[in-house]
Each structure stands twice: as C-alpha cells, then as structure tokens.
Short mmCIF file of C-alpha atoms in Angstrom, two decimals:
data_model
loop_
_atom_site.label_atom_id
_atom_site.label_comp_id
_atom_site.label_asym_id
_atom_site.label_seq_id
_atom_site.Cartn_x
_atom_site.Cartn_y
_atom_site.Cartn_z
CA UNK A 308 119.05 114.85 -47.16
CA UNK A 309 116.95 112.13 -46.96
CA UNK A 310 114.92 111.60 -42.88
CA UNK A 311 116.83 108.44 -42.37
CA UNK A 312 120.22 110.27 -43.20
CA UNK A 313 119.25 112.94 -40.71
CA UNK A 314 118.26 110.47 -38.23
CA UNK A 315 122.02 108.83 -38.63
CA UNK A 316 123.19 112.28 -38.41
CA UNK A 317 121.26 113.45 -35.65
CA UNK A 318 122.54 110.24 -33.97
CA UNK A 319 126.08 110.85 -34.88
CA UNK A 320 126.42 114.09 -33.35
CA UNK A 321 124.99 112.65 -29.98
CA UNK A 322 127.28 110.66 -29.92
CA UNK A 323 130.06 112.86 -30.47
CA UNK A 324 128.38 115.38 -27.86
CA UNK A 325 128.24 112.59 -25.57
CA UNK A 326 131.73 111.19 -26.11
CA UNK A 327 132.86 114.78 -24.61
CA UNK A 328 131.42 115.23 -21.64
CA UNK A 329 134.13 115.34 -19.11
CA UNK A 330 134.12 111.35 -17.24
CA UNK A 331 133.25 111.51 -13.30
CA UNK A 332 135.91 109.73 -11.16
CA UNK A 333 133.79 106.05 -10.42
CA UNK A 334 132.13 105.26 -7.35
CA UNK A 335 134.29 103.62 -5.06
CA UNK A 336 132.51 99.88 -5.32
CA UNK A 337 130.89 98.40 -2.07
CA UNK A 338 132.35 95.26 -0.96
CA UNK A 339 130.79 92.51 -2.14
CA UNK A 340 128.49 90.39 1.46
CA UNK A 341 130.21 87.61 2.09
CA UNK A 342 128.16 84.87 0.73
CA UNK A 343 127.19 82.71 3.61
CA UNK A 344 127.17 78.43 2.69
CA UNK A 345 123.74 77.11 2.04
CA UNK A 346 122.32 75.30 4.98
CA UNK A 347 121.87 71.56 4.70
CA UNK A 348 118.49 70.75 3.27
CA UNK A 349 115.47 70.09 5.57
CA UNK A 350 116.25 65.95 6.53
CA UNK A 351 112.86 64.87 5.34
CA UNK A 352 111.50 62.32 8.00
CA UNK A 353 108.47 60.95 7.03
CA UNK A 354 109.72 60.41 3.39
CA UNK A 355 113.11 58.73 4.81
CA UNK A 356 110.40 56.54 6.82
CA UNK A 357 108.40 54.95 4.16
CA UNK A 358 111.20 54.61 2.03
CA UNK A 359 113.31 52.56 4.67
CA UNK A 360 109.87 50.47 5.55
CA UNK A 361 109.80 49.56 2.09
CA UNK A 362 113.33 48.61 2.03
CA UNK A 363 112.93 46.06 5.30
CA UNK A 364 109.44 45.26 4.89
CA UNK A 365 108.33 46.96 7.85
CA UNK A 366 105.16 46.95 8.10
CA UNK A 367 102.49 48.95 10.32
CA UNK A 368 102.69 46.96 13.24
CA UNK A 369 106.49 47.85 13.78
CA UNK A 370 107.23 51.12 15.23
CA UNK A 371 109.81 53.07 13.62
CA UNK A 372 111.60 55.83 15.29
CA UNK A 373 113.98 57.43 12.71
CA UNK A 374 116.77 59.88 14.43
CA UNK A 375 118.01 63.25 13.95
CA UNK A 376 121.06 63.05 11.32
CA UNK A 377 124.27 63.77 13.20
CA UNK A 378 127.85 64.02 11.78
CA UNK A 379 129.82 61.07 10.53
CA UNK A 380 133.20 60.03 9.31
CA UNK A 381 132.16 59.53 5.69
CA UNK A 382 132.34 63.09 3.68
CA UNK A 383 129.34 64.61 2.72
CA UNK A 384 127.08 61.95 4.11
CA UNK A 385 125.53 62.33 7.70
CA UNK A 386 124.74 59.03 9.53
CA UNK A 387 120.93 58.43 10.77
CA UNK A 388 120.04 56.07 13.24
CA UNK A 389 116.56 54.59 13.04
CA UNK A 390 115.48 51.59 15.69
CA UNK A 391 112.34 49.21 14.84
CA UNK A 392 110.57 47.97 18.05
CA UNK A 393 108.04 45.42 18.10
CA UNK A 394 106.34 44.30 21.50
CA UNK A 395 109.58 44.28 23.58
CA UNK A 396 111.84 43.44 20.87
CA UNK A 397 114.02 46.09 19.12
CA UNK A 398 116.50 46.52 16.33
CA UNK A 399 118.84 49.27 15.39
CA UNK A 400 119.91 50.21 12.00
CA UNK A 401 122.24 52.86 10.58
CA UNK A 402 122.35 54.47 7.36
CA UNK A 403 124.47 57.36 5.77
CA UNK A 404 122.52 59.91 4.37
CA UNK A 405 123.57 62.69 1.64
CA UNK A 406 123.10 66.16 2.39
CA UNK A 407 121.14 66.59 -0.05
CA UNK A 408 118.84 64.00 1.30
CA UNK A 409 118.88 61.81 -1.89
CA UNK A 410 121.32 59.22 -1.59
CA UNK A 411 121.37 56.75 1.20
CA UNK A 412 123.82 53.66 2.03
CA UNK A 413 122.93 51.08 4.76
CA UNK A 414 125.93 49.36 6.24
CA UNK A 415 128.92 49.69 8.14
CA UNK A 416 131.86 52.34 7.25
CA UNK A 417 135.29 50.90 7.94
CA UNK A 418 138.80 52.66 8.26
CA UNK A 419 141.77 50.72 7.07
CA UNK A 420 144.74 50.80 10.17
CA UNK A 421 141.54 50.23 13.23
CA UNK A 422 139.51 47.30 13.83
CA UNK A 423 136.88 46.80 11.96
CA UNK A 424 134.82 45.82 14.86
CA UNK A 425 135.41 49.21 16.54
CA UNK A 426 132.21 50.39 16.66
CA UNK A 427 130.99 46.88 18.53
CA UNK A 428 134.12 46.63 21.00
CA UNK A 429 133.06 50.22 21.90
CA UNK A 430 129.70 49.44 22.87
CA UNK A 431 130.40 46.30 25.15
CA UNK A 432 130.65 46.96 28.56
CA UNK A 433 132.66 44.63 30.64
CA UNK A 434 132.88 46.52 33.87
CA UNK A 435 132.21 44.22 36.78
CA UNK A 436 130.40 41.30 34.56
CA UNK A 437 130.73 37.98 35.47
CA UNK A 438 133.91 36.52 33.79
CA UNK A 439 136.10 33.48 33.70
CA UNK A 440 139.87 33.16 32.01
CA UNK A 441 142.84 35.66 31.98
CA UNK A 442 142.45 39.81 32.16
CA UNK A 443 144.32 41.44 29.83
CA UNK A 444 144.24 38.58 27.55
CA UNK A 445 144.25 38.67 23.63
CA UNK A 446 141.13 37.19 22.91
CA UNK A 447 137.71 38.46 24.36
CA UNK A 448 134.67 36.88 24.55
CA UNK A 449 131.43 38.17 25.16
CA UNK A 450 128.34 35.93 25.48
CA UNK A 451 124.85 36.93 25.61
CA UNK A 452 122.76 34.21 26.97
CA UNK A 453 119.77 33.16 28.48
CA UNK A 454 119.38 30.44 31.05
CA UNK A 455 115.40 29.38 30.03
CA UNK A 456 117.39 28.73 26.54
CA UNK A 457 118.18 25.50 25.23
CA UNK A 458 120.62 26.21 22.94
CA UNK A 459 122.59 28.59 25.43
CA UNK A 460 121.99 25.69 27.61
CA UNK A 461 124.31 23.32 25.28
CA UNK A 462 126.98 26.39 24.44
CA UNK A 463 127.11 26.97 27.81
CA UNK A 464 128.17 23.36 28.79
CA UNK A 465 131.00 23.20 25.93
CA UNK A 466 132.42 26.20 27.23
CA UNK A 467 132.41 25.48 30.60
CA UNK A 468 133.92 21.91 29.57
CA UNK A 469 136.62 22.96 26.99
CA UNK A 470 137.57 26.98 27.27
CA UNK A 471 139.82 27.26 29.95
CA UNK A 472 141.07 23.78 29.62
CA UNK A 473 142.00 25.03 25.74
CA UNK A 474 143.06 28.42 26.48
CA UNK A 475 144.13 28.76 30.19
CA UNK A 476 145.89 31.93 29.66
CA UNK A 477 144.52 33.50 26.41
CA UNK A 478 141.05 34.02 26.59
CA UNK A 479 138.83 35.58 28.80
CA UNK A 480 134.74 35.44 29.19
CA UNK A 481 132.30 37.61 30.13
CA UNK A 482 128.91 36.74 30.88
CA UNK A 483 126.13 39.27 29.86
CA UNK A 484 122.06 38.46 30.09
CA UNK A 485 119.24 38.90 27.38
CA UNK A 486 116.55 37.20 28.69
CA UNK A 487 114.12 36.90 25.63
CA UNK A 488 110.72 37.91 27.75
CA UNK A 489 107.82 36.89 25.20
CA UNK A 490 109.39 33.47 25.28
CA UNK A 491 111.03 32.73 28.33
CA UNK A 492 108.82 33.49 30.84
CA UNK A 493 111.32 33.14 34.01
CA UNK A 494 114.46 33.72 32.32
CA UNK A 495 114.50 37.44 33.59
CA UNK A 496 113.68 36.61 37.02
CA UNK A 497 116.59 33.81 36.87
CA UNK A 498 118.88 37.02 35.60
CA UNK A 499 117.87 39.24 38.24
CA UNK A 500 118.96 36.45 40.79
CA UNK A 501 121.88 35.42 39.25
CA UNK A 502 123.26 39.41 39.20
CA UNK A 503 121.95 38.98 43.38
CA UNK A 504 124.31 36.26 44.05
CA UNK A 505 127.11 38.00 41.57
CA UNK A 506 127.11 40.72 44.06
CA UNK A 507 127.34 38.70 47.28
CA UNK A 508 129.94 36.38 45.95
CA UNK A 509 131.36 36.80 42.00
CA UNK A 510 132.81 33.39 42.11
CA UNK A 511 129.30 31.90 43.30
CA UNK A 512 127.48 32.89 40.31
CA UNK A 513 129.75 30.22 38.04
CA UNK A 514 128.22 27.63 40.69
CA UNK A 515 124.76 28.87 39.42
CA UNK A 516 125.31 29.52 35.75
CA UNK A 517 125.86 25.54 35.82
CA UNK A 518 123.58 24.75 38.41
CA UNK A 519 120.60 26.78 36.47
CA UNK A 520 121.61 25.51 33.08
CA UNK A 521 121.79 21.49 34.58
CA UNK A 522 118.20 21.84 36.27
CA UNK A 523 116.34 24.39 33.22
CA UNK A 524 113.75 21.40 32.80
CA UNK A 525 112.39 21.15 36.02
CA UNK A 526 112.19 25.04 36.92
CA UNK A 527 109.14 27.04 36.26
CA UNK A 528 108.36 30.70 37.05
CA UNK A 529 106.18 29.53 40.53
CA UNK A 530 109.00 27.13 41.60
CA UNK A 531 112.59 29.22 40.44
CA UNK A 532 112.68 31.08 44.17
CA UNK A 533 112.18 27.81 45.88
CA UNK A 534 114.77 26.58 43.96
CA UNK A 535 117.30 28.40 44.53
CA UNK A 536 116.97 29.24 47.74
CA UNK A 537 117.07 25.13 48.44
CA UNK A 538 120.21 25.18 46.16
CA UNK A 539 122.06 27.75 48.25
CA UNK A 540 121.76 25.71 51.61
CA UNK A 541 125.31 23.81 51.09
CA UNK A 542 126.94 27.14 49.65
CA UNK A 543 128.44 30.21 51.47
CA UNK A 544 125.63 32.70 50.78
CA UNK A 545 123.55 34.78 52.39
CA UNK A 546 119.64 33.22 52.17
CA UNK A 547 118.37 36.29 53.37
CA UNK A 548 120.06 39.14 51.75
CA UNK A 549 119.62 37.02 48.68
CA UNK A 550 115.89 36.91 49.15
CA UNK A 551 115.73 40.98 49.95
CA UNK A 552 117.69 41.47 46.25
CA UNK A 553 115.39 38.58 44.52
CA UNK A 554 112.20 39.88 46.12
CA UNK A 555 113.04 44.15 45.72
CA UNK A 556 114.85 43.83 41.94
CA UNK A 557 117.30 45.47 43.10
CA UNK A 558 119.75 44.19 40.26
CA UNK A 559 117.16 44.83 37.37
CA UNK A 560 118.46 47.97 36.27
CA UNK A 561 121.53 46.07 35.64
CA UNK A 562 119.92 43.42 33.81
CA UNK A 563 117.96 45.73 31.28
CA UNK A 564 121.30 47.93 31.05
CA UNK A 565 122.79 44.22 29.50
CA UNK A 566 119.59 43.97 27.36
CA UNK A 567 119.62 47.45 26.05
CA UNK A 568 123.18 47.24 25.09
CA UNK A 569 122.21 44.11 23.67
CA UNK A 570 119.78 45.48 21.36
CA UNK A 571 122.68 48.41 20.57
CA UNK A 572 124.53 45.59 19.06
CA UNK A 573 121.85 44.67 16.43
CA UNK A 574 121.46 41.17 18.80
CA UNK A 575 118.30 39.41 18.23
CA UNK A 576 118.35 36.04 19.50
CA UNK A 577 120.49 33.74 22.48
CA UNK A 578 122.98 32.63 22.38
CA UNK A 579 125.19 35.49 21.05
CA UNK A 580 129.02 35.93 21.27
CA UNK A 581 131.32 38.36 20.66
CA UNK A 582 134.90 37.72 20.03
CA UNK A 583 136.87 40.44 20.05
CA UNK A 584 134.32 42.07 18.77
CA UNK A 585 133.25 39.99 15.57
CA UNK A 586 129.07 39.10 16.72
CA UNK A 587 128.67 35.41 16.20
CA UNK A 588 125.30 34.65 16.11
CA UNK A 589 123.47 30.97 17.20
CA UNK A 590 125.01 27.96 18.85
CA UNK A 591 128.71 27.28 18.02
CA UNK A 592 130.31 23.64 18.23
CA UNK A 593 133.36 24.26 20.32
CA UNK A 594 135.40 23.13 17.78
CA UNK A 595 134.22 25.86 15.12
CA UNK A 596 135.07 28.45 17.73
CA UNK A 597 138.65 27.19 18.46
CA UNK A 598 139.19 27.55 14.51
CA UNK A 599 138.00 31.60 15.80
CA UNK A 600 139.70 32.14 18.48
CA UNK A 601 143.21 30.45 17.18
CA UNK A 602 142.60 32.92 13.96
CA UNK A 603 142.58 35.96 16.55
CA UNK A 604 145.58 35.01 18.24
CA UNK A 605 147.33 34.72 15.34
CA UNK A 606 145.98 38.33 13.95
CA UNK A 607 146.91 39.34 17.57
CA UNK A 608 150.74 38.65 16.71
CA UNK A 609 151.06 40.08 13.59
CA UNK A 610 148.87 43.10 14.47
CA UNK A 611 149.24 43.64 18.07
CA UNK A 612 145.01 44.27 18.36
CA UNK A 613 142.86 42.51 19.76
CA UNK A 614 141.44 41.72 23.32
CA UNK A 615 141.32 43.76 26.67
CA UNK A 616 143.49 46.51 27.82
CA UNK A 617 143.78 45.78 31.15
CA UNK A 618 144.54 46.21 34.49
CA UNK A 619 147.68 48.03 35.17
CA UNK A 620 147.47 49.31 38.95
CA UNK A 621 150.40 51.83 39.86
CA UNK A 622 150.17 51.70 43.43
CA UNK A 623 152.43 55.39 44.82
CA UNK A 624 155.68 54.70 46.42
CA UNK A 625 156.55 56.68 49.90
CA UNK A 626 159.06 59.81 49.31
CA UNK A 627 158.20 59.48 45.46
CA UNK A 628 156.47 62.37 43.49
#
C-alpha cells in the first residue's frame, strides 16, 4: 500500500469513527440583542459653516451663528437654522439637512391643502398693533415701516388715501415698526413715541403716523421731542404721561419685539408688507397692490383661506351652563 493510500485510508476510517459518535442534543441558541438604530451622525458645524459662507458669500466680517438641527416635516432631512448678523442688521436662513450630513437644500418646504405662507402668517403678531379696516376680514395686511423713510413716507400716503376708500370692509392693516438704526438716526426714537401715544389713545397714533410722515423733512433727532410735544397741544393727550413714556422707553421692548420678528421674516429693508402672508418687498403703487389684494379675495372664495380669524366674544347668559 502505497503512504498516500494509507493516508486516504487512515482518513477514511476517521471519518467513519467520527460519523458514529452518538450526536449531543444542541445548545439551546441565545437570543439574538436587539440591534439598536444607528444614531444620527455627528451634525458637523464648522464644515456646514464654510460651506454655507461660500454659498452666500459671507465673508469674515459677517457673523454666522449656525443652529442645532431639529426635526422637520421633510423625511429624512432635519431643518437647520443659521442667522447672519452684521452691525445691527440680521438675516435668517433655513436649510434641510440629510442625516447623513451630506445633502443640503435651501428653501422653503410646502404642503399641498395649507397655505403656502404658513410659516410667515405664523410668525406675525397682530395682538394689540396699530390697525385700520375691518377685523375678521379676508385680506390682511401687514406693513413694516419706518417714519425717517422716504419711500414708506410715499406708501404710507397712498394707503392712507385709497385703502379704506377701496376696501371699506375687506381689508384690514396693521402697522408694525423697523426702524433701520445705521440709517435713520431718529426713526427709533419716533417708534418708541408713536407706541407712547398708541397706548394712551389707539386712534391718536393714525393722527401721528400722518402727522410724522407730512413733517419727516423738518425733524431731526435734537428737535423730534419738541415736536411732538408742540403737535399734541390741540389733541386729547396727555403731555405729561407722554413725556414720562418718551423720556423712560418704556415702549422699547415693544418696538425691538416688532424688529426682531421683523428680522424672523427674512425682512431687510422699509417698506415691507405682508398680505396675507405673501412678503412684498419695496414701495408698491397702489394700483399694483389692488391687482394683490383683488387676487386674494378671489382665492378667499374659492378656498375659504385667507385673512384673520377673528373676534368671536361669547359673552355667558344668566341660568345657562
């Protein structure tokens, strides 16, 4: 017999010696651990930074604060806020981000059935703000202005000339400031008064929206106190608890509350309106925004969206649960 034959022999009978020895019940297996999901990858800050400088040709002198990613309504995609401030302006802008940290889209996600300006109406505030026209009514405007502006001068005359007159039951205004500071220097203090005499009397800050806006050339920052103050004389105010408010600021957290909301809504520059939502930026001719507001009435109709839900008051009746 040759070695390998014995070698193939040798190997045959181990096998058959090992094919006979007796099998041992298994092992009952150990359930398999769960596995748990990966966690989303590290959000990469400094790298999402430069690459979104790039994009809007930020450069150093802009400050970029880039948020934490929080959840959106677009799957697999997590929406990042990051807000570019330069001197006292700032700008917000949003951006979807993939999990995986790779893909990014810049823009605004809309949901067919809900208004595409859902995201603005939910950020105006309207609560006790100056306003003119109808409440409850379809169409909603919402100005931001400034009274050292020239243009919001000339909006604010063909408004106060043709809206009402137009629409005397289907529109409503609001008034909101955004005083621009590094060019205007007493448009802020002309804010803080006019929210002073909006307090005393709501219908009395109309009389100085167009008072204000009619005399812009001859105020300055010395003289604007003066000013009004003389103006008041032939009106049913207070001189005194108008000069307390002017002189303490009391109603300056209310102004920068209207400028930080302002700068929530991605608005840069006066005058700025909102209708129903839809931010219309620069000086309108009246005429262009009758073409807007008659298109919003008529989506209004068909549609049923549009303008303010308002003021329903269910006063309780005696002997009535």
């Amino acid at each position: 017999m040759t070695r390998f034959s014995r070698w193939a022999a040798l190997g045959l009978a181990a096998a058959s010696c090992f094919g006979q020895v007796p099998k041992k019940s298994a092992a009952p297996a150990k359930p398999a651990a769960a596995v748990k999901p990966a966690a989303p990858p590290a959000f990469d800050k400094p790298k999402f930074e430069t690459f979104v400088r790039h994009l809007l040709l930020w450069g150093p002198q802009i400050n970029v604060a880039v948020a934490d990613p929080q959840t959106s309504d677009m799957p697999g995609f997590r929406l990042v806020k990051v807000t570019a401030s330069y001197q006292k302006v700032s700008l917000d802008e949003m951006f979807y981000v993939s999990e995986d940290g790779q893909k990014i889209v810049r823009g605004t996600l809309y949901q067919l059935g809900k208004s595409p300006f859902a995201a603005e109406l939910a950020k105006l505030k309207t609560d006790l703000q100056p306003s003119i026209g109808t409440p409850g009514a379809p169409v909603v405007l919402v100005l931001f202005s400034d009274f050292q502006c020239n243009f919001c001068r000339e909006e604010a005359k063909q408004l106060r000339a043709n809206l009402i007159k137009t629409y005397p039951k289907e529109v409503r205004l609001y008034f909101k400031d955004f005083p621009i500071e590094q060019l205007h220097p007493w448009a802020k203090p002309a804010a803080i008064a006019g929210r002073c005499l909006f307090r005393q009397n709501p219908a009395s800050f109309w009389d100085y929206h167009d008072w204000i806006f009619d005399k812009q050339a001859e105020i300055t920052p010395e003289t604007l106190k003066a000013k009004i103050t003389d103006w008041m004389k032939d009106k049913e105010l207070d001189a005194g608890q108008f000069s307390a408010c002017f002189d303490n600021k009391s109603t300056l957290s209310e102004v920068e509350a209207s400028m930080a909301e302002a700068r929530t809504l991605r608005v840069t520059s006066t005058p700025t309106m909102f209708v129903n939502g839809r931010m219309l930026p620069g000086s309108l001719q009246f005429q262009q925004l009758k073409s807007i507001i008659d298109f919003e009435l008529e989506y209004a109709k068909t549609t049923g969206e549009g303008g303010e839900k308002c003021c329903e008051l269910t006063l309780p009746v005696p002997g009535k649960k």
